[in-house]
mmCIF file of C-alpha atoms in Angstrom:
data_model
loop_
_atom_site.group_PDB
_atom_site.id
_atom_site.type_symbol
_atom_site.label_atom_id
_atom_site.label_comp_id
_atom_site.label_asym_id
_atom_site.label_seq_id
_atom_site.Cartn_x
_atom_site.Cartn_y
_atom_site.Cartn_z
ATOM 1 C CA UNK A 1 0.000 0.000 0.000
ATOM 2 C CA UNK A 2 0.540 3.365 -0.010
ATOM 3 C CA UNK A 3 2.722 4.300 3.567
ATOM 4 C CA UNK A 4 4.579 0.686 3.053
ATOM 5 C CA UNK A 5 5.662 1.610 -0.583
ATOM 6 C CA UNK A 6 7.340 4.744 1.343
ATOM 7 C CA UNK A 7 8.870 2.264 3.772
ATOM 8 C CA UNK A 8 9.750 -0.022 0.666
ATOM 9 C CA UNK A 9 11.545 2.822 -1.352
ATOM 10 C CA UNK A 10 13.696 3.486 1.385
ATOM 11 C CA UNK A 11 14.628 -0.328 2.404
ATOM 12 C CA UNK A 12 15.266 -1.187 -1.751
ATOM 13 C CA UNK A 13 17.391 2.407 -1.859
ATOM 14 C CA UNK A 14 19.247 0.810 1.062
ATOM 15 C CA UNK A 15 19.188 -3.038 0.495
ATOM 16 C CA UNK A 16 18.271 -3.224 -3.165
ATOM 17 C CA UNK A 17 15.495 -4.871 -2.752
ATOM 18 C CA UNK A 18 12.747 -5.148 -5.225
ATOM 19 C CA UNK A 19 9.577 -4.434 -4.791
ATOM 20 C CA UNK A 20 5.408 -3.635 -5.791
ATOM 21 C CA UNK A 21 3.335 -0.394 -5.038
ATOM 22 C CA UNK A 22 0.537 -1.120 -4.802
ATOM 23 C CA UNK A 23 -1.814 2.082 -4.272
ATOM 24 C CA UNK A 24 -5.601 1.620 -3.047
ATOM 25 C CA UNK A 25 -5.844 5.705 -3.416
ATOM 26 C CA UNK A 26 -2.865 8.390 -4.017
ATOM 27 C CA UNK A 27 -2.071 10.272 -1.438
ATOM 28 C CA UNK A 28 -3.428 13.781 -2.875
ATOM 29 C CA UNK A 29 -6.787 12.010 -3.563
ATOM 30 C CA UNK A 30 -7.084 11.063 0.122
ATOM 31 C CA UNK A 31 -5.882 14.404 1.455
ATOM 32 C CA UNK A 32 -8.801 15.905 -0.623
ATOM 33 C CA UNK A 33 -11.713 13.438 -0.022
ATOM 34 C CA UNK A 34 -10.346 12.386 3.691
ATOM 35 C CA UNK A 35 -9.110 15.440 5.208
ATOM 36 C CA UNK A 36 -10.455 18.199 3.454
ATOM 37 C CA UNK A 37 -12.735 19.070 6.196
ATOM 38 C CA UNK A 38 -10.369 19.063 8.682
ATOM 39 C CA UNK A 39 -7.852 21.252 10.352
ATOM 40 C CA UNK A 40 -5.241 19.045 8.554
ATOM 41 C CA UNK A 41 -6.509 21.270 5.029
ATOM 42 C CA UNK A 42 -4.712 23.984 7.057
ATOM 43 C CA UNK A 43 -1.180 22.325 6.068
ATOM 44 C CA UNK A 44 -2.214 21.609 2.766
ATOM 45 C CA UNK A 45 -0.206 24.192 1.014
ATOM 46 C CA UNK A 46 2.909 23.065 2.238
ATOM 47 C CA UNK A 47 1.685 18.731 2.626
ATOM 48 C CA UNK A 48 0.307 18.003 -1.074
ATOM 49 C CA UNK A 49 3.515 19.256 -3.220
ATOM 50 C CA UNK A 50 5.621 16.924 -0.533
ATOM 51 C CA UNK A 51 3.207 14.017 -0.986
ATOM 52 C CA UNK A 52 3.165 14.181 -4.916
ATOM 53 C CA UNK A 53 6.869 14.580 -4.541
ATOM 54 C CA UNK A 54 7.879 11.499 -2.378
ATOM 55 C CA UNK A 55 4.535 9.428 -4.153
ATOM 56 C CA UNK A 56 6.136 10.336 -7.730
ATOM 57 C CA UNK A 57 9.602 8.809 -6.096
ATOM 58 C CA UNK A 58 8.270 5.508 -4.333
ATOM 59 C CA UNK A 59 6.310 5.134 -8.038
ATOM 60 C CA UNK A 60 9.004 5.649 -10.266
ATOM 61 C CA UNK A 61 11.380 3.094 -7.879
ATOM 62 C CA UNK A 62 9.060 0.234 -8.051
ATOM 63 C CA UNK A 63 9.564 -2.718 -10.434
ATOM 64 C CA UNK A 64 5.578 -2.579 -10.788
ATOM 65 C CA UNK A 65 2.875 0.022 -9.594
ATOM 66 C CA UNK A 66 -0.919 -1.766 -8.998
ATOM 67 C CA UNK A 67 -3.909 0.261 -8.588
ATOM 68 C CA UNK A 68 -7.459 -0.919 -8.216
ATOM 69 C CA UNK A 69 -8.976 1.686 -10.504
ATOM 70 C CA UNK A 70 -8.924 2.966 -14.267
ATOM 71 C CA UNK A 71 -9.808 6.753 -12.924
ATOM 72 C CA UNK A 72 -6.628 6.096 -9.716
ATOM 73 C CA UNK A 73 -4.664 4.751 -13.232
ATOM 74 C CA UNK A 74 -5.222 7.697 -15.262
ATOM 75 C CA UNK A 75 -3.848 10.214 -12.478
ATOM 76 C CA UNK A 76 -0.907 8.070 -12.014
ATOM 77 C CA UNK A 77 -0.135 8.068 -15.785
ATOM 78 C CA UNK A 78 -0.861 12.050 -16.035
ATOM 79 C CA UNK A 79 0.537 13.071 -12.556
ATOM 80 C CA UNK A 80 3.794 10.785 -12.705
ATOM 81 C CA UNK A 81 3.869 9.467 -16.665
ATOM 82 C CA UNK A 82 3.910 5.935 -15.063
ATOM 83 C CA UNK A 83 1.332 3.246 -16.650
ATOM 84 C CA UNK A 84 0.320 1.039 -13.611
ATOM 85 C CA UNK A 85 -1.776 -1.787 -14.096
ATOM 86 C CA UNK A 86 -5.324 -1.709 -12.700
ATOM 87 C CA UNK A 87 -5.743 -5.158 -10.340
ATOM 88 C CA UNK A 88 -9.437 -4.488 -9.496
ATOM 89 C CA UNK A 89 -10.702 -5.799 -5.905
ATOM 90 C CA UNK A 90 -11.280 -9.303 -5.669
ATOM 91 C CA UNK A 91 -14.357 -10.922 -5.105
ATOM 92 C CA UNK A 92 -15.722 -14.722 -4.196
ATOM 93 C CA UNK A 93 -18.710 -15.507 -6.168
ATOM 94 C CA UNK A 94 -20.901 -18.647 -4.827
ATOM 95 C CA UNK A 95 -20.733 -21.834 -6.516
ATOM 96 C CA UNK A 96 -23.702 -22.080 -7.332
ATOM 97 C CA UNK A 97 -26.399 -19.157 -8.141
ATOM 98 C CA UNK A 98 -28.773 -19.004 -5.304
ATOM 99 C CA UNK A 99 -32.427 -20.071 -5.777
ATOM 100 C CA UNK A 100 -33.631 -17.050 -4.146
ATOM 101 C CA UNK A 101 -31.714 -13.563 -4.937
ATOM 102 C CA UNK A 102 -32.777 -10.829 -3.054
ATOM 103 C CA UNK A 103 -35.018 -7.513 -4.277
ATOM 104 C CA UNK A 104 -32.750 -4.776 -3.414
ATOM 105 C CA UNK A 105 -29.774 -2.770 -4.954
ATOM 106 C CA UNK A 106 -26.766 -3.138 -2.992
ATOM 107 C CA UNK A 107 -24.030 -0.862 -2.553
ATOM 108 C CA UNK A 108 -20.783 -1.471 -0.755
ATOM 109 C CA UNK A 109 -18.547 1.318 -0.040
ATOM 110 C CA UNK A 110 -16.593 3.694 2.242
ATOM 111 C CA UNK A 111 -19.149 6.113 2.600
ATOM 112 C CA UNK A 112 -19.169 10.035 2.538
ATOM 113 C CA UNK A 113 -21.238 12.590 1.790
ATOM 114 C CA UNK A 114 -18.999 13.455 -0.771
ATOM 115 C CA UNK A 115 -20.473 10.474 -2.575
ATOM 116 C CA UNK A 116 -23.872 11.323 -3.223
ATOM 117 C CA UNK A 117 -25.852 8.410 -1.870
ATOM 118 C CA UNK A 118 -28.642 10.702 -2.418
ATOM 119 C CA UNK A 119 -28.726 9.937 -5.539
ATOM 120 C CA UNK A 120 -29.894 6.289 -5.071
ATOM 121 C CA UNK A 121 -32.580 7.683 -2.620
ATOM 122 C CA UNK A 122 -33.971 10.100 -5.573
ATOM 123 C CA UNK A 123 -34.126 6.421 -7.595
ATOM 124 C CA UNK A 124 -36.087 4.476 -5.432
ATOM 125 C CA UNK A 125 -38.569 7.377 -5.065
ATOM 126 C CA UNK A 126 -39.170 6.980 -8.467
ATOM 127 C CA UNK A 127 -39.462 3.004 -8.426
ATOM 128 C CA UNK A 128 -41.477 2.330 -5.582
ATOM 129 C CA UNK A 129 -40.602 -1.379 -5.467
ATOM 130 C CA UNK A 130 -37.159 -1.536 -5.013
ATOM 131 C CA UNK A 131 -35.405 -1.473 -1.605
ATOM 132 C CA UNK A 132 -31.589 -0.582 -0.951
ATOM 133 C CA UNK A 133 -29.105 -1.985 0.836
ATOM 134 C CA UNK A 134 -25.987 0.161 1.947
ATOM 135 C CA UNK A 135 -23.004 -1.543 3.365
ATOM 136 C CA UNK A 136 -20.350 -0.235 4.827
ATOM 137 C CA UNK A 137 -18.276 2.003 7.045
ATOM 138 C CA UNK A 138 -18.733 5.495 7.180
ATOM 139 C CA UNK A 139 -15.996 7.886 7.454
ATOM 140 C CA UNK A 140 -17.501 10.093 9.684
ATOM 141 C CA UNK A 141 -20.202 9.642 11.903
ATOM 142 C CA UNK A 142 -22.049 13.183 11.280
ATOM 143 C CA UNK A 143 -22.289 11.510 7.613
ATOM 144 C CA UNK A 144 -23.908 8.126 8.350
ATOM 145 C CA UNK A 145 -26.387 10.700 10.607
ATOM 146 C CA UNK A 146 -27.176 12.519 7.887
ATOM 147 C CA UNK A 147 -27.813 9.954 5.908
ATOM 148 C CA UNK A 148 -30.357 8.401 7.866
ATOM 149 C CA UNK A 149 -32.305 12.118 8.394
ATOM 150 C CA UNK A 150 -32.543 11.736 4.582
ATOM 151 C CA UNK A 151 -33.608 8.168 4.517
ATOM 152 C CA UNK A 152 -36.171 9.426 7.187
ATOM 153 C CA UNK A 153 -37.516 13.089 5.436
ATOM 154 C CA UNK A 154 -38.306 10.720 2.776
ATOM 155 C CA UNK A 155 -40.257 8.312 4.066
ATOM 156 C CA UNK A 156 -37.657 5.358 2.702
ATOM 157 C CA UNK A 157 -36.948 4.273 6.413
ATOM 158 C CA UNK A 158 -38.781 0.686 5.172
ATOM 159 C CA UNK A 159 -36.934 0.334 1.997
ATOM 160 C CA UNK A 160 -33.574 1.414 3.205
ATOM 161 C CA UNK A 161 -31.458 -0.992 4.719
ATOM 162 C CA UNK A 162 -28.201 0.417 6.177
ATOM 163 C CA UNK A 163 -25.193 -1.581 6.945
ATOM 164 C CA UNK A 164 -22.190 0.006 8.581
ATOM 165 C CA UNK A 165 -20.305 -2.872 10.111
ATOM 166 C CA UNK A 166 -20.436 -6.440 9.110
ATOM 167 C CA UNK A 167 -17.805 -9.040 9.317
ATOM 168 C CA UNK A 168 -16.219 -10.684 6.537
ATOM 169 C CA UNK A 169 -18.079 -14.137 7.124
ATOM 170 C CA UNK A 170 -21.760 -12.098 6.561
ATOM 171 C CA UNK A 171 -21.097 -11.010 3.255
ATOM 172 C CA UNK A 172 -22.494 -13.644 1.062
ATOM 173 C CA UNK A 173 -25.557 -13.104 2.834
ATOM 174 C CA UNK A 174 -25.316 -9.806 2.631
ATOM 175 C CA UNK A 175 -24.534 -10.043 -1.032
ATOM 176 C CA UNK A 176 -27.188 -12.768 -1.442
ATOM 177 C CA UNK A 177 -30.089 -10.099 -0.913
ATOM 178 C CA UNK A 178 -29.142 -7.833 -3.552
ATOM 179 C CA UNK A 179 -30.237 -7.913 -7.091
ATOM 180 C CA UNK A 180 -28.259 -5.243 -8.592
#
């Protein structure tokens, strides 16, 4: 990942030792979508040219750079003229199809407001059969509250299902009550 590429860059300057970055997000695009509304944003000015500095190094030093995203691979071709390959997030289908799927949409996620979930609550206002599930963690609390108050000025509170913690062993059964 991103912090043990850093670490990585300095052992292979060191030891010569090869090695993979692998980058879930760039550092700039967390500053913005993480810490933007924080007091961090006050250290911005001087914090993003020093991240896209050392992130352009610990790129350009690895035998191989892996993202999980076209859009993260596009920035990492434009900001640092490095083509990484996209490795998208794995996933463990069943067997078998199930008998039964569910009736909902499901959407997993780290959720913001940033994101726009509202979106999905305009859509099921306009197709009154379908439910939603939304799994997930929430990056900040005030978010997942707000939310809900929209779920609930709606009137979706019964077609809304909201996830924010679940262990790894529910999520087939999560997954098995989603449609879409």
């Amino acid at each position: 990942g991103t912090t043990t590429s850093l670490t990585m860059w300095s052992l292979s300057r060191f030891r010569k030792i090869p090695y993979i970055a692998v980058i879930h997000d760039p550092i700039n695009y967390i500053l913005e979508k993480v810490y933007r509304q924080t007091v961090l944003h006050l250290f911005f000015p001087v914090l993003k040219p020093i991240a896209s500095f050392l992130e352009k190094r610990f790129i350009k030093a690895a035998s191989l750079c892996l993202v999980i995203s076209s859009v993260h691979a596009r920035f990492i071709k434009r900001a640092y003229n490095v083509t990484p390959e996209v490795l998208y997030l794995p996933v463990n289908p069943p067997v078998t199809l199930p008998k039964k799927r569910g009736d909902a949409i499901l959407t997993f996620g780290r959720w913001q407001k940033e994101k726009k979930l509202e979106v999905l609550l305009d859509l099921l206002q306009e197709l009154s059969s379908i439910k939603l599930i939304v799994a997930g963690t929430w990056h900040l609390q005030k978010d997942l509250e707000g939310f809900r108050r929209q779920i609930i000025k709606r009137g979706l509170t019964q077609r809304v299902l909201l996830i924010p913690q679940f262990e790894e062993s529910e999520l087939s059964d999560i997954c098995a009550k989603g449609r879409i």
